[in-house]
Amino acid sequence: MFTIRQLSVLCRAASGVKSWGRYSTLAEDVLSDSTFRIPLIDFSKFRNATSVQEKRHTADEIVNGFKEVGFVYLTGHGISPELIDRVYGKSADFFRLPADIKDQVAWDDPRANRGYVQVGRERVTQSSDAAEIAALRAKAPDSKETMEIGRDWDPVWKNKWPRETDAPGFKETMLTFFQTCHDLHNVVMKSIALGLDLQEDFFGRRIHQQCHNLRLLSYPPIRTSLLQGDGQARAGAHSDYGTLTLLFQDSVGGLEVQNPHTKHYQPAPPIPGTIVVNAGDLLARWSNDVLRSTLHRVVAPPMQKVSATEGVTPARQSIAFFCNPNFDAVIESLPTCTSATCPSKYAPVTTEQYIVGRLAATYS
């Protein structure tokens, strides 16, 4: 395992930041691509704090990361590596199943947002125009397959589980992980509340219904020539929809984050033992854009040569837990994020109105 100091050096080195001399502030670093970095934060200091003052230090780090970049790395998050490894294993087992078995649990409804999505069906983008998204999908579909899982006790929208005989232990593992990620989301939102000068429990009654989405992602090997066309990517540039995304990366890499200041994409490399956490659209709206919902994408990692003119990208796995407010929660600018000189930029919207609208346009 790495120490927090070693991880900090690794994080800065991977981002091209010199690690000697005076440490500049995050606000200074992100102004240039050569010094851009995603802050690495030890969240155990918040989880184990014994006073509000101790919590506030970490809370300010997290809020500052979302203000300047929209992304942070969390170490000390409390999710065991054994559970994460088990989820990766069960996810890989599912995606290895024959297509006809996976198709039995196919995604078919944006409000439900549950089930298997085959390669090429989704095209993530910032556009909300259905015709434009359809054209993008035809020209440059995302080269990934996914499995979408929601709260299992929903009275209307049911998860689509493969049969236990086809995927032993899959359902049990994913339900355990879903609850674990919700618990972490709840604590991170407490830190954000403190960092925005709100009561620590401000978001609690607005996120407790667990209207989240656990997404298992598999990026199959693909010839690099297929990723070199205009607009091609493993997953196109987009922001996420909800409050936070908890992203678990394997060692392959490929995630890139847009520098909000230069608009150029910068790598967000895997760092052992960490979770990548980014703010989503609804948290940005809640904070009146004090917190950033930053564009990001997945590109091809270094290829493996198969001939003098062609290469193949390695397979990649990731796990994304999309944290959402309650579907009936009204998202409107927080009082601590507005003023006479900075009025609200957004009309109130419910979580359901916003997310279902975006999902309906994203899928074919």
GROMACS .gro file of C-alpha atoms in nm:
model
  364
    1MET     CA    1   0.000   0.000   0.000
    2PHE     CA    2   0.108   0.358  -0.064
    3THR     CA    3   0.127   0.624   0.204
    4ILE     CA    4  -0.066   0.947   0.150
    5ARG     CA    5   0.265   1.129   0.084
    6GLN     CA    6   0.367   0.871  -0.179
    7LEU     CA    7   0.024   0.894  -0.341
    8SER     CA    8   0.053   1.272  -0.354
    9VAL     CA    9   0.384   1.248  -0.535
   10LEU     CA   10   0.244   0.985  -0.772
   11CYS     CA   11  -0.062   1.198  -0.842
   12ARG     CA   12   0.144   1.506  -0.918
   13ALA     CA   13   0.398   1.314  -1.128
   14ALA     CA   14   0.125   1.148  -1.333
   15SER     CA   15  -0.018   1.491  -1.405
   16GLY     CA   16   0.321   1.630  -1.504
   17VAL     CA   17   0.357   1.847  -1.192
   18LYS     CA   18   0.701   1.901  -1.042
   19SER     CA   19   0.710   1.773  -0.684
   20TRP     CA   20   0.998   1.980  -0.548
   21GLY     CA   21   1.003   2.329  -0.402
   22ARG     CA   22   0.701   2.521  -0.279
   23TYR     CA   23   0.365   2.356  -0.336
   24SER     CA   24   0.151   2.600  -0.530
   25THR     CA   25  -0.220   2.627  -0.464
   26LEU     CA   26  -0.470   2.425  -0.662
   27ALA     CA   27  -0.615   2.745  -0.809
   28GLU     CA   28  -0.269   2.834  -0.942
   29ASP     CA   29  -0.192   2.486  -1.073
   30VAL     CA   30  -0.507   2.442  -1.280
   31LEU     CA   31  -0.451   2.760  -1.477
   32SER     CA   32  -0.195   2.577  -1.690
   33ASP     CA   33  -0.203   2.234  -1.854
   34SER     CA   34   0.160   2.177  -1.754
   35THR     CA   35   0.073   2.199  -1.384
   36PHE     CA   36  -0.286   2.076  -1.390
   37ARG     CA   37  -0.368   1.829  -1.115
   38ILE     CA   38  -0.663   1.663  -0.950
   39PRO     CA   39  -0.629   1.698  -0.571
   40LEU     CA   40  -0.569   1.388  -0.363
   41ILE     CA   41  -0.757   1.398  -0.032
   42ASP     CA   42  -0.735   1.165   0.267
   43PHE     CA   43  -1.103   1.127   0.354
   44SER     CA   44  -1.027   0.922   0.667
   45LYS     CA   45  -0.954   1.256   0.836
   46PHE     CA   46  -1.320   1.351   0.792
   47ARG     CA   47  -1.456   1.006   0.874
   48ASN     CA   48  -1.253   0.985   1.194
   49ALA     CA   49  -1.276   1.350   1.302
   50THR     CA   50  -1.389   1.424   1.656
   51SER     CA   51  -1.490   1.786   1.606
   52VAL     CA   52  -1.656   2.007   1.348
   53GLN     CA   53  -1.331   2.202   1.317
   54GLU     CA   54  -1.143   1.886   1.214
   55LYS     CA   55  -1.416   1.795   0.968
   56ARG     CA   56  -1.417   2.144   0.822
   57HIS     CA   57  -1.053   2.120   0.712
   58THR     CA   58  -1.122   1.819   0.491
   59ALA     CA   59  -1.458   1.960   0.383
   60ASP     CA   60  -1.285   2.275   0.258
   61GLU     CA   61  -1.035   2.061   0.063
   62ILE     CA   62  -1.315   1.872  -0.108
   63VAL     CA   63  -1.522   2.179  -0.190
   64ASN     CA   64  -1.212   2.357  -0.320
   65GLY     CA   65  -1.137   2.060  -0.545
   66PHE     CA   66  -1.488   2.073  -0.689
   67LYS     CA   67  -1.468   2.451  -0.728
   68GLU     CA   68  -1.140   2.446  -0.920
   69VAL     CA   69  -1.146   2.113  -1.106
   70GLY     CA   70  -1.474   1.931  -1.046
   71PHE     CA   71  -1.281   1.616  -0.958
   72VAL     CA   72  -1.093   1.480  -0.655
   73TYR     CA   73  -0.916   1.156  -0.569
   74LEU     CA   74  -1.024   1.013  -0.234
   75THR     CA   75  -0.804   0.783  -0.032
   76GLY     CA   76  -0.908   0.665   0.314
   77HIS     CA   77  -1.263   0.626   0.184
   78GLY     CA   78  -1.344   0.315   0.388
   79ILE     CA   79  -1.454   0.076   0.110
   80SER     CA   80  -1.251  -0.242   0.145
   81PRO     CA   81  -1.027  -0.353  -0.144
   82GLU     CA   82  -1.166  -0.703  -0.102
   83LEU     CA   83  -1.520  -0.585  -0.181
   84ILE     CA   84  -1.400  -0.381  -0.480
   85ASP     CA   85  -1.207  -0.681  -0.615
   86ARG     CA   86  -1.514  -0.901  -0.573
   87VAL     CA   87  -1.729  -0.654  -0.768
   88TYR     CA   88  -1.471  -0.643  -1.048
   89GLY     CA   89  -1.467  -1.022  -1.062
   90LYS     CA   90  -1.845  -1.060  -1.075
   91SER     CA   91  -1.867  -0.781  -1.333
   92ALA     CA   92  -1.613  -0.955  -1.557
   93ASP     CA   93  -1.803  -1.284  -1.519
   94PHE     CA   94  -2.125  -1.114  -1.631
   95PHE     CA   95  -1.976  -0.952  -1.941
   96ARG     CA   96  -1.823  -1.286  -2.045
   97LEU     CA   97  -2.170  -1.440  -2.066
   98PRO     CA   98  -2.308  -1.519  -2.413
   99ALA     CA   99  -2.490  -1.231  -2.583
  100ASP     CA  100  -2.824  -1.410  -2.577
  101ILE     CA  101  -2.809  -1.441  -2.197
  102LYS     CA  102  -2.711  -1.075  -2.148
  103ASP     CA  103  -2.986  -0.969  -2.386
  104GLN     CA  104  -3.243  -1.134  -2.158
  105VAL     CA  105  -3.183  -0.846  -1.915
  106ALA     CA  106  -3.157  -0.567  -2.175
  107TRP     CA  107  -3.211  -0.198  -2.083
  108ASP     CA  108  -3.545  -0.075  -2.220
  109ASP     CA  109  -3.672   0.228  -2.025
  110PRO     CA  110  -3.504   0.559  -1.928
  111ARG     CA  111  -3.710   0.597  -1.610
  112ALA     CA  112  -3.618   0.250  -1.494
  113ASN     CA  113  -3.257   0.281  -1.617
  114ARG     CA  114  -3.183  -0.080  -1.542
  115GLY     CA  115  -3.034  -0.366  -1.740
  116TYR     CA  116  -2.772  -0.454  -1.999
  117VAL     CA  117  -2.664  -0.207  -2.270
  118GLN     CA  118  -2.477  -0.359  -2.562
  119VAL     CA  119  -2.177  -0.202  -2.736
  120GLY     CA  120  -2.277   0.098  -2.950
  121ARG     CA  121  -2.623   0.156  -2.806
  122GLU     CA  122  -2.525   0.451  -2.588
  123ARG     CA  123  -2.368   0.778  -2.703
  124VAL     CA  124  -2.287   1.005  -2.411
  125THR     CA  125  -2.265   1.371  -2.505
  126GLN     CA  126  -2.357   1.714  -2.377
  127SER     CA  127  -2.620   1.754  -2.646
  128SER     CA  128  -2.987   1.727  -2.549
  129ASP     CA  129  -3.110   1.715  -2.909
  130ALA     CA  130  -3.234   1.364  -2.993
  131ALA     CA  131  -3.162   1.398  -3.367
  132GLU     CA  132  -2.809   1.525  -3.305
  133ILE     CA  133  -2.739   1.240  -3.059
  134ALA     CA  134  -2.874   0.984  -3.307
  135ALA     CA  135  -2.638   1.122  -3.573
  136LEU     CA  136  -2.344   1.105  -3.331
  137ARG     CA  137  -2.438   0.749  -3.234
  138ALA     CA  138  -2.446   0.642  -3.599
  139LYS     CA  139  -2.113   0.809  -3.671
  140ALA     CA  140  -1.920   0.739  -3.350
  141PRO     CA  141  -2.096   0.517  -3.094
  142ASP     CA  142  -1.933   0.459  -2.757
  143SER     CA  143  -1.726   0.141  -2.767
  144LYS     CA  144  -1.836  -0.006  -2.436
  145GLU     CA  145  -2.104  -0.228  -2.284
  146THR     CA  146  -2.265  -0.166  -1.947
  147MET     CA  147  -2.493  -0.315  -1.683
  148GLU     CA  148  -2.719  -0.072  -1.495
  149ILE     CA  149  -2.843  -0.147  -1.142
  150GLY     CA  150  -3.073   0.063  -0.921
  151ARG     CA  151  -3.217   0.027  -0.573
  152ASP     CA  152  -3.354  -0.324  -0.550
  153TRP     CA  153  -3.653  -0.238  -0.330
  154ASP     CA  154  -3.808   0.014  -0.567
  155PRO     CA  155  -4.188  -0.042  -0.566
  156VAL     CA  156  -4.221   0.021  -0.942
  157TRP     CA  157  -3.888  -0.012  -1.125
  158LYS     CA  158  -3.729  -0.353  -1.085
  159ASN     CA  159  -3.370  -0.450  -1.141
  160LYS     CA  160  -3.294  -0.696  -1.418
  161TRP     CA  161  -3.085  -0.971  -1.266
  162PRO     CA  162  -2.926  -1.257  -1.457
  163ARG     CA  163  -3.025  -1.599  -1.327
  164GLU     CA  164  -2.818  -1.720  -1.033
  165THR     CA  165  -2.717  -2.026  -1.234
  166ASP     CA  166  -2.576  -1.799  -1.507
  167ALA     CA  167  -2.400  -1.552  -1.273
  168PRO     CA  168  -2.350  -1.704  -0.926
  169GLY     CA  169  -2.318  -1.445  -0.649
  170PHE     CA  170  -2.368  -1.152  -0.888
  171LYS     CA  171  -2.685  -1.013  -0.730
  172GLU     CA  172  -2.568  -1.048  -0.370
  173THR     CA  173  -2.233  -0.881  -0.444
  174MET     CA  174  -2.387  -0.588  -0.629
  175LEU     CA  175  -2.650  -0.522  -0.362
  176THR     CA  176  -2.382  -0.514  -0.092
  177PHE     CA  177  -2.172  -0.277  -0.300
  178PHE     CA  178  -2.471  -0.053  -0.381
  179GLN     CA  179  -2.543   0.001  -0.011
  180THR     CA  180  -2.175   0.057   0.069
  181CYS     CA  181  -2.144   0.324  -0.200
  182HIS     CA  182  -2.463   0.496  -0.082
  183ASP     CA  183  -2.320   0.513   0.270
  184LEU     CA  184  -2.001   0.675   0.139
  185HIS     CA  185  -2.204   0.918  -0.073
  186ASN     CA  186  -2.398   1.022   0.236
  187VAL     CA  187  -2.079   1.104   0.427
  188VAL     CA  188  -1.918   1.290   0.135
  189MET     CA  189  -2.233   1.501   0.100
  190LYS     CA  190  -2.201   1.591   0.470
  191SER     CA  191  -1.853   1.722   0.397
  192ILE     CA  192  -1.982   1.924   0.102
  193ALA     CA  193  -2.258   2.073   0.316
  194LEU     CA  194  -2.002   2.192   0.571
  195GLY     CA  195  -1.778   2.326   0.296
  196LEU     CA  196  -2.071   2.528   0.157
  197ASP     CA  197  -2.151   2.672   0.503
  198LEU     CA  198  -2.464   2.460   0.547
  199GLN     CA  199  -2.568   2.234   0.832
  200GLU     CA  200  -2.385   1.901   0.804
  201ASP     CA  201  -2.711   1.708   0.763
  202PHE     CA  202  -2.857   1.949   0.503
  203PHE     CA  203  -2.856   1.697   0.217
  204GLY     CA  204  -2.954   1.394   0.429
  205ARG     CA  205  -3.331   1.404   0.379
  206ARG     CA  206  -3.281   1.492   0.012
  207ILE     CA  207  -3.071   1.185  -0.078
  208HIS     CA  208  -3.192   0.912   0.158
  209GLN     CA  209  -3.420   0.733  -0.092
  210GLN     CA  210  -3.113   0.591  -0.272
  211CYS     CA  211  -3.223   0.681  -0.626
  212HIS     CA  212  -2.875   0.593  -0.750
  213ASN     CA  213  -2.738   0.400  -1.045
  214LEU     CA  214  -2.459   0.143  -1.020
  215ARG     CA  215  -2.301   0.105  -1.363
  216LEU     CA  216  -2.064  -0.177  -1.447
  217LEU     CA  217  -1.858  -0.097  -1.756
  218SER     CA  218  -1.663  -0.319  -1.991
  219TYR     CA  219  -1.452  -0.176  -2.272
  220PRO     CA  220  -1.368  -0.467  -2.503
  221PRO     CA  221  -1.039  -0.474  -2.694
  222ILE     CA  222  -1.074  -0.269  -3.012
  223ARG     CA  223  -0.851  -0.198  -3.309
  224THR     CA  224  -0.703   0.147  -3.270
  225SER     CA  225  -0.792   0.237  -3.628
  226LEU     CA  226  -1.157   0.229  -3.522
  227LEU     CA  227  -1.087   0.493  -3.256
  228GLN     CA  228  -0.904   0.734  -3.484
  229GLY     CA  229  -1.202   0.871  -3.676
  230ASP     CA  230  -1.362   1.206  -3.612
  231GLY     CA  231  -1.542   1.207  -3.278
  232GLN     CA  232  -1.444   0.850  -3.189
  233ALA     CA  233  -1.374   0.758  -2.827
  234ARG     CA  234  -1.435   0.472  -2.589
  235ALA     CA  235  -1.678   0.708  -2.414
  236GLY     CA  236  -1.749   1.053  -2.555
  237ALA     CA  237  -1.704   1.381  -2.369
  238HIS     CA  238  -1.982   1.437  -2.118
  239SER     CA  239  -2.070   1.550  -1.769
  240ASP     CA  240  -2.258   1.331  -1.522
  241TYR     CA  241  -2.616   1.400  -1.421
  242GLY     CA  242  -2.652   1.367  -1.045
  243THR     CA  243  -2.477   1.489  -0.730
  244LEU     CA  244  -2.156   1.285  -0.732
  245THR     CA  245  -2.000   0.999  -0.924
  246LEU     CA  246  -1.779   0.747  -0.744
  247LEU     CA  247  -1.550   0.597  -1.009
  248PHE     CA  248  -1.341   0.286  -0.954
  249GLN     CA  249  -1.074   0.240  -1.225
  250ASP     CA  250  -0.869  -0.065  -1.315
  251SER     CA  251  -0.499  -0.029  -1.400
  252VAL     CA  252  -0.549   0.022  -1.775
  253GLY     CA  253  -0.641   0.390  -1.765
  254GLY     CA  254  -0.793   0.611  -2.032
  255LEU     CA  255  -0.998   0.859  -1.827
  256GLU     CA  256  -0.937   1.222  -1.923
  257VAL     CA  257  -1.072   1.535  -1.752
  258GLN     CA  258  -1.116   1.871  -1.921
  259ASN     CA  259  -0.915   2.149  -1.765
  260PRO     CA  260  -1.194   2.403  -1.701
  261HIS     CA  261  -0.954   2.691  -1.768
  262THR     CA  262  -0.777   2.581  -2.089
  263LYS     CA  263  -1.051   2.344  -2.216
  264HIS     CA  264  -0.782   2.085  -2.295
  265TYR     CA  265  -0.819   1.726  -2.175
  266GLN     CA  266  -0.575   1.595  -1.915
  267PRO     CA  267  -0.524   1.235  -1.795
  268ALA     CA  268  -0.675   1.118  -1.467
  269PRO     CA  269  -0.459   0.809  -1.419
  270PRO     CA  270  -0.551   0.523  -1.186
  271ILE     CA  271  -0.396   0.563  -0.840
  272PRO     CA  272  -0.401   0.247  -0.625
  273GLY     CA  273  -0.641   0.256  -0.333
  274THR     CA  274  -0.826   0.568  -0.445
  275ILE     CA  275  -1.171   0.650  -0.581
  276VAL     CA  276  -1.214   0.925  -0.838
  277VAL     CA  277  -1.506   1.145  -0.730
  278ASN     CA  278  -1.659   1.414  -0.949
  279ALA     CA  279  -1.944   1.658  -0.910
  280GLY     CA  280  -2.247   1.610  -1.135
  281ASP     CA  281  -2.488   1.847  -1.304
  282LEU     CA  282  -2.744   1.856  -1.023
  283LEU     CA  283  -2.481   1.940  -0.762
  284ALA     CA  284  -2.358   2.218  -0.990
  285ARG     CA  285  -2.715   2.350  -1.021
  286TRP     CA  286  -2.767   2.320  -0.645
  287SER     CA  287  -2.451   2.526  -0.587
  288ASN     CA  288  -2.532   2.779  -0.861
  289ASP     CA  289  -2.216   2.661  -1.040
  290VAL     CA  290  -1.992   2.727  -0.740
  291LEU     CA  291  -1.904   2.358  -0.781
  292ARG     CA  292  -1.813   2.241  -1.131
  293SER     CA  293  -1.965   1.955  -1.327
  294THR     CA  294  -1.663   1.899  -1.550
  295LEU     CA  295  -1.654   1.735  -1.890
  296HIS     CA  296  -1.463   1.408  -1.909
  297ARG     CA  297  -1.415   1.121  -2.152
  298VAL     CA  298  -1.250   0.782  -2.192
  299VAL     CA  299  -0.989   0.748  -2.464
  300ALA     CA  300  -0.781   0.455  -2.584
  301PRO     CA  301  -0.486   0.363  -2.360
  302PRO     CA  302  -0.153   0.274  -2.525
  303MET     CA  303  -0.208   0.013  -2.794
  304GLN     CA  304  -0.060  -0.332  -2.828
  305LYS     CA  305   0.094  -0.376  -3.174
  306VAL     CA  306  -0.053  -0.656  -3.386
  307SER     CA  307   0.107  -0.552  -3.715
  308ALA     CA  308   0.327  -0.282  -3.863
  309THR     CA  309   0.023  -0.060  -3.919
  310GLU     CA  310  -0.234  -0.173  -3.662
  311GLY     CA  311  -0.271  -0.207  -3.288
  312VAL     CA  312  -0.532  -0.323  -3.039
  313THR     CA  313  -0.626  -0.146  -2.718
  314PRO     CA  314  -0.639  -0.366  -2.407
  315ALA     CA  315  -0.971  -0.448  -2.243
  316ARG     CA  316  -1.071  -0.209  -1.965
  317GLN     CA  317  -1.308  -0.238  -1.671
  318SER     CA  318  -1.448   0.035  -1.451
  319ILE     CA  319  -1.728   0.073  -1.200
  320ALA     CA  320  -1.926   0.395  -1.167
  321PHE     CA  321  -2.171   0.468  -0.888
  322PHE     CA  322  -2.388   0.761  -0.997
  323CYS     CA  323  -2.524   0.929  -0.684
  324ASN     CA  324  -2.856   1.108  -0.725
  325PRO     CA  325  -3.085   1.312  -0.502
  326ASN     CA  326  -3.432   1.174  -0.428
  327PHE     CA  327  -3.626   1.173  -0.754
  328ASP     CA  328  -3.886   1.412  -0.612
  329ALA     CA  329  -3.625   1.649  -0.466
  330VAL     CA  330  -3.647   2.003  -0.601
  331ILE     CA  331  -3.303   2.125  -0.705
  332GLU     CA  332  -3.272   2.501  -0.668
  333SER     CA  333  -2.978   2.726  -0.590
  334LEU     CA  334  -2.864   2.710  -0.229
  335PRO     CA  335  -2.889   3.029  -0.022
  336THR     CA  336  -2.517   3.019   0.057
  337CYS     CA  337  -2.438   3.012  -0.316
  338THR     CA  338  -2.648   3.312  -0.423
  339SER     CA  339  -2.644   3.682  -0.346
  340ALA     CA  340  -2.768   4.014  -0.480
  341THR     CA  341  -2.470   4.025  -0.713
  342CYS     CA  342  -2.482   3.654  -0.797
  343PRO     CA  343  -2.846   3.554  -0.844
  344SER     CA  344  -2.960   3.202  -0.926
  345LYS     CA  345  -2.872   3.091  -1.280
  346TYR     CA  346  -3.125   2.807  -1.294
  347ALA     CA  347  -3.496   2.752  -1.259
  348PRO     CA  348  -3.594   2.484  -1.005
  349VAL     CA  349  -3.610   2.130  -1.144
  350THR     CA  350  -3.679   1.791  -0.987
  351THR     CA  351  -3.420   1.517  -1.007
  352GLU     CA  352  -3.658   1.303  -1.210
  353GLN     CA  353  -3.728   1.575  -1.466
  354TYR     CA  354  -3.360   1.638  -1.526
  355ILE     CA  355  -3.218   1.285  -1.527
  356VAL     CA  356  -3.494   1.110  -1.719
  357GLY     CA  357  -3.479   1.378  -1.986
  358ARG     CA  358  -3.106   1.331  -2.029
  359LEU     CA  359  -3.130   0.951  -2.033
  360ALA     CA  360  -3.414   0.945  -2.285
  361ALA     CA  361  -3.199   1.138  -2.533
  362THR     CA  362  -2.879   0.942  -2.469
  363TYR     CA  363  -2.996   0.593  -2.566
  364SER     CA  364  -3.137   0.464  -2.892
   0.00000   0.00000   0.00000
